[in-house]
Short mmCIF file of C-alpha atoms in Angstrom, two decimals:
data_model
loop_
_atom_site.label_atom_id
_atom_site.label_comp_id
_atom_site.label_asym_id
_atom_site.label_seq_id
_atom_site.Cartn_x
_atom_site.Cartn_y
_atom_site.Cartn_z
CA ASP A 30 73.99 22.91 -32.43
CA PHE A 31 71.52 20.77 -30.25
CA ILE A 32 70.88 17.05 -30.58
CA TYR A 33 67.35 15.80 -29.67
CA ASP A 34 66.19 12.29 -29.12
CA VAL A 35 62.62 11.85 -30.54
CA SER A 36 60.44 9.04 -29.07
CA VAL A 37 57.53 7.87 -30.96
CA LEU A 38 54.58 6.59 -28.46
CA ALA A 39 51.83 4.18 -29.27
CA ALA A 40 48.36 5.70 -29.51
CA ALA A 41 46.31 5.40 -26.42
CA SER A 42 44.25 2.16 -26.45
CA ASN A 43 40.59 2.71 -27.47
CA THR A 44 37.98 1.90 -24.68
CA PRO A 45 34.65 0.44 -26.05
CA PRO A 46 31.24 2.16 -25.41
CA VAL A 47 28.82 0.81 -23.14
CA ILE A 48 25.07 0.65 -23.45
CA THR A 49 23.55 2.14 -20.34
CA SER A 50 19.89 1.86 -21.19
CA LYS A 51 17.45 -1.21 -20.35
CA PRO A 52 14.65 -2.04 -22.62
CA THR A 53 11.15 -3.45 -21.57
CA PHE A 54 10.32 -6.93 -22.60
CA LEU A 55 6.44 -6.82 -23.27
CA VAL A 56 4.27 -5.02 -25.63
CA GLU A 57 0.68 -5.23 -26.36
CA GLY A 58 -0.45 -6.12 -29.82
CA GLY A 59 -1.51 -3.00 -31.60
CA ALA A 60 0.48 -0.75 -29.20
CA LEU A 61 3.66 1.11 -29.75
CA TYR A 62 6.96 -0.32 -28.48
CA VAL A 63 9.76 2.29 -27.96
CA TYR A 64 13.27 1.62 -26.89
CA ASP A 65 15.70 4.60 -27.08
CA VAL A 66 19.12 2.84 -26.84
CA GLU A 67 21.68 5.01 -24.86
CA ALA A 68 25.33 4.56 -24.60
CA ALA A 69 28.45 6.06 -22.83
CA ASP A 70 31.88 6.14 -24.24
CA PRO A 71 34.78 6.90 -21.75
CA ASP A 72 37.00 8.11 -24.63
CA VAL A 73 36.46 11.99 -25.17
CA GLY A 74 35.63 12.71 -28.59
CA ASP A 75 34.51 9.35 -29.89
CA THR A 76 31.39 9.51 -31.80
CA VAL A 77 28.88 6.55 -31.07
CA THR A 78 26.60 5.24 -33.63
CA PHE A 79 23.91 2.41 -33.33
CA ASN A 80 23.31 -0.62 -35.23
CA LEU A 81 20.19 -3.17 -35.03
CA LEU A 82 21.78 -6.46 -35.82
CA GLN A 83 18.57 -8.52 -35.05
CA PRO A 84 15.86 -8.70 -36.34
CA SER A 85 17.03 -8.31 -39.85
CA PRO A 86 15.36 -7.18 -42.05
CA LEU A 87 13.28 -4.81 -39.77
CA LEU A 88 9.79 -6.17 -39.00
CA ALA A 89 6.66 -4.68 -40.16
CA ASN A 90 5.73 -1.34 -38.63
CA MET A 91 9.28 -1.00 -37.27
CA THR A 92 11.69 1.93 -37.54
CA TRP A 93 15.30 2.33 -36.51
CA SER A 94 17.73 5.15 -36.41
CA SER A 95 21.30 4.40 -36.33
CA THR A 96 21.93 8.16 -35.40
CA THR A 97 19.89 8.04 -32.31
CA GLY A 98 19.50 4.51 -31.38
CA LEU A 99 15.63 4.94 -31.31
CA LEU A 100 13.61 1.82 -32.02
CA GLU A 101 9.88 2.12 -32.69
CA TRP A 102 7.58 -0.97 -33.40
CA THR A 103 3.87 -1.44 -33.59
CA PRO A 104 3.18 -5.07 -33.60
CA ASP A 105 0.16 -6.50 -35.31
CA ALA A 106 -2.53 -8.10 -33.12
CA SER A 107 -1.81 -11.29 -35.22
CA LEU A 108 1.62 -11.42 -33.44
CA ILE A 109 0.07 -11.83 -29.93
CA GLY A 110 1.51 -14.63 -27.98
CA GLN A 111 4.97 -14.68 -30.11
CA THR A 112 8.37 -13.53 -28.71
CA PHE A 113 11.03 -11.65 -30.80
CA SER A 114 14.86 -11.61 -30.22
CA PHE A 115 16.69 -8.27 -30.58
CA GLN A 116 20.38 -7.41 -30.81
CA VAL A 117 21.42 -3.71 -30.74
CA GLN A 118 25.06 -2.61 -30.98
CA ALA A 119 26.93 0.71 -29.89
CA ASP A 120 29.92 1.33 -32.21
CA ASP A 121 32.66 4.08 -31.65
CA GLY A 122 34.55 3.18 -34.90
CA ASP A 123 36.95 1.10 -33.21
CA ALA A 124 35.17 -1.07 -30.66
CA THR A 125 31.61 -2.18 -30.22
CA TYR A 126 29.30 -3.16 -27.36
CA THR A 127 26.18 -5.47 -27.94
CA GLN A 128 23.01 -5.88 -26.17
CA TRP A 129 20.67 -8.82 -26.56
CA PHE A 130 16.98 -9.06 -25.47
CA THR A 131 13.69 -10.52 -26.37
CA VAL A 132 10.27 -8.77 -26.67
CA SER A 133 6.94 -10.62 -26.15
CA VAL A 134 3.73 -9.41 -27.76
CA THR A 135 0.81 -9.76 -25.15
CA PRO A 136 -2.88 -9.34 -25.52
CA PRO A 137 -4.33 -5.78 -25.03
CA ASN A 138 -4.86 -4.88 -21.34
CA VAL A 139 -8.54 -4.79 -20.28
CA ALA A 140 -9.82 -3.07 -17.32
CA PRO A 141 -11.17 -5.07 -14.35
CA VAL A 142 -14.95 -5.70 -14.25
CA ILE A 143 -16.76 -5.16 -10.85
CA PRO A 144 -20.16 -6.79 -10.66
CA ASP A 145 -23.08 -4.51 -9.39
CA ILE A 146 -23.21 -4.07 -5.53
CA ALA A 147 -26.61 -3.81 -4.22
CA ASN A 148 -27.38 -0.95 -1.92
CA GLN A 149 -27.16 -2.07 1.79
CA SER A 150 -29.31 -1.40 4.91
CA ILE A 151 -27.90 -2.06 8.32
CA ILE A 152 -29.08 -1.59 11.90
CA ALA A 153 -26.78 0.64 14.01
CA GLY A 154 -24.58 -1.54 16.22
CA THR A 155 -24.03 -4.31 13.82
CA THR A 156 -21.26 -4.88 11.42
CA LEU A 157 -21.55 -4.61 7.64
CA SER A 158 -19.81 -7.49 5.80
CA LEU A 159 -19.67 -8.13 2.16
CA ASN A 160 -17.41 -9.27 -0.56
CA VAL A 161 -16.45 -7.60 -3.96
CA ASN A 162 -15.57 -10.11 -6.39
CA ALA A 163 -14.04 -8.53 -9.50
CA THR A 164 -12.60 -10.19 -12.55
CA ASP A 165 -9.95 -9.37 -14.97
CA ALA A 166 -9.95 -10.81 -18.59
CA ASN A 167 -6.08 -10.74 -18.59
CA GLY A 168 -5.77 -12.75 -15.42
CA ASP A 169 -3.84 -9.91 -13.74
CA PRO A 170 -3.63 -9.84 -9.89
CA LEU A 171 -6.20 -7.21 -8.74
CA SER A 172 -6.03 -4.66 -5.94
CA TYR A 173 -9.15 -3.21 -4.05
CA ALA A 174 -9.48 0.29 -2.27
CA LEU A 175 -12.04 2.56 -0.91
CA ASP A 176 -12.68 6.17 -1.20
CA ALA A 177 -11.10 8.40 1.61
CA ALA A 178 -14.52 9.46 3.02
CA SER A 179 -15.68 5.75 3.49
CA GLU A 180 -12.35 5.00 5.34
CA THR A 181 -12.96 8.07 7.55
CA LEU A 182 -16.24 6.62 8.51
CA GLY A 183 -14.61 3.32 9.60
CA LEU A 184 -15.11 0.93 6.57
CA SER A 185 -12.08 -1.22 5.47
CA ILE A 186 -11.46 -3.43 2.55
CA GLY A 187 -8.85 -6.19 1.88
CA ALA A 188 -6.46 -4.85 -0.63
CA ALA A 189 -6.18 -8.44 -2.01
CA THR A 190 -9.41 -9.90 -1.10
CA GLY A 191 -12.12 -7.24 -1.67
CA SER A 192 -13.75 -8.02 1.76
CA ILE A 193 -15.58 -5.05 3.21
CA THR A 194 -16.36 -4.64 6.81
CA TRP A 195 -17.81 -1.77 8.89
CA PRO A 196 -18.72 -1.99 12.71
CA THR A 197 -21.35 0.69 13.01
CA ASP A 198 -22.77 2.44 16.05
CA VAL A 199 -25.59 5.10 16.55
CA SER A 200 -23.46 7.95 15.34
CA ASP A 201 -23.42 6.54 11.75
CA ILE A 202 -27.28 7.03 11.64
CA THR A 203 -27.88 9.90 9.19
CA GLY A 204 -30.79 11.22 7.22
CA THR A 205 -29.30 10.06 3.82
CA PRO A 206 -27.36 7.11 2.91
CA HIS A 207 -23.63 6.80 2.95
CA THR A 208 -22.26 6.61 -0.44
CA VAL A 209 -19.33 4.14 -0.86
CA THR A 210 -16.71 3.99 -3.66
CA VAL A 211 -14.89 0.82 -4.41
CA SER A 212 -11.87 1.03 -6.90
CA VAL A 213 -10.34 -2.17 -8.61
CA SER A 214 -6.98 -2.03 -10.37
CA ASP A 215 -4.86 -4.39 -12.23
CA GLY A 216 -1.93 -2.20 -12.08
CA ARG A 217 -2.60 -0.28 -15.20
CA LEU A 218 -6.32 0.36 -15.48
CA THR A 219 -8.71 1.01 -12.56
CA THR A 220 -12.45 0.40 -12.41
CA ASN A 221 -14.88 2.15 -9.84
CA THR A 222 -18.29 1.58 -8.63
CA THR A 223 -20.40 2.85 -5.92
CA PHE A 224 -23.31 1.74 -3.52
CA ASP A 225 -25.24 3.27 -0.62
CA VAL A 226 -25.28 2.26 2.87
CA SER A 227 -28.21 3.25 5.07
CA VAL A 228 -27.54 2.94 8.86
CA VAL A 229 -30.91 2.67 10.73
CA ALA A 230 -31.79 2.81 14.47
CA ASP A 231 -32.58 -0.47 16.29
CA THR A 232 -36.39 -0.47 16.84
CA THR A 233 -36.86 -4.17 17.80
CA GLY A 234 -36.47 -4.97 21.52
CA PRO A 235 -34.81 -8.43 22.60
CA SER A 236 -36.79 -11.64 22.77
CA VAL A 237 -36.78 -13.16 26.34
CA THR A 238 -37.34 -16.55 27.38
CA ILE A 239 -37.76 -17.57 31.09
CA THR A 240 -37.34 -21.29 32.08
CA LEU A 241 -37.93 -22.72 35.63
CA ASN A 242 -36.41 -26.06 36.80
CA ARG A 243 -39.67 -26.65 38.50
CA THR A 244 -43.24 -25.38 38.50
CA SER A 245 -44.14 -26.27 42.16
CA GLY A 246 -42.20 -26.83 45.36
CA ASN A 247 -42.25 -26.93 49.13
CA LEU A 248 -41.65 -23.98 51.39
CA GLY A 249 -38.04 -23.26 51.67
CA GLU A 250 -36.86 -25.12 48.50
CA SER A 251 -34.99 -23.24 45.84
CA VAL A 252 -36.16 -22.68 42.15
CA ALA A 253 -33.58 -22.24 39.43
CA ILE A 254 -34.64 -19.52 36.96
CA LEU A 255 -32.93 -19.38 33.49
CA VAL A 256 -33.25 -16.23 31.58
CA THR A 257 -32.42 -16.38 27.89
CA ALA A 258 -32.40 -13.19 25.63
CA ILE A 259 -31.53 -12.74 21.96
CA ASP A 260 -31.53 -9.57 19.90
CA ASP A 261 -30.93 -8.65 16.28
CA VAL A 262 -28.28 -6.12 17.43
CA ALA A 263 -26.87 -7.31 20.85
CA VAL A 264 -27.86 -7.93 24.17
CA ALA A 265 -26.23 -5.38 26.67
CA GLY A 266 -27.34 -7.11 29.86
CA LYS A 267 -29.78 -9.23 31.55
CA THR A 268 -31.61 -8.32 34.82
CA LEU A 269 -34.39 -10.24 36.39
CA THR A 270 -36.80 -8.12 38.56
CA LEU A 271 -39.50 -9.92 40.85
CA VAL A 272 -42.39 -7.55 40.35
CA SER A 273 -45.04 -9.58 42.49
CA VAL A 274 -45.91 -12.87 43.90
CA GLU A 275 -49.34 -14.16 44.28
CA SER A 276 -50.04 -17.14 46.51
CA GLY A 277 -50.92 -20.31 44.44
CA GLY A 278 -50.37 -18.32 41.13
CA THR A 279 -48.27 -19.33 38.17
#
């Protein structure tokens, strides 16, 4: 005969589930809000179900699945400006885990508006400078960008300011205008507009003024000559050449 000692051990302690998903906190009025609650349970074999504790009862146009944890809600536009509290719970039958969050209903997003940009004509050698002043009905911060072809030409735009600059030269003179595309984004929607830039040759010579510090003098005395030149593009250099001298002339 054999004698056995039998020990009765307590059941292993249960570990509660953990909600691993993160909700978003904003929804546009009239748009669909979706939150798929996900949870992990370290105890093998535990079945996790989900409970929506708040709001209770469900809001209008809201659905909830206790099996999958899927929350869907289309708030009416009349709720814009309001914030709603939510409380979801994961339950493995013995222990629970609860997550709290709020969702605010915001106005529908509207794309930025770019005022018309007039076509530009610029003399080669000068710098194009203009400002793009876009607006956004939602007050969203805006970012500005140019198309790749324009950037290759040398145009640049301030991403936050919308200020366009382009230092041109004679190589930019073409038979057809350069088309520039400006894009403005609020982070969700983007608006584009285009305008043309014609780079033309400089056909106007500089204007020169010669000023003497005296109109007469004795032989051997010096005369100061001041040469002033202005140009619509730039003055590359100034050279004074004495062509002829006439005795008693002016």
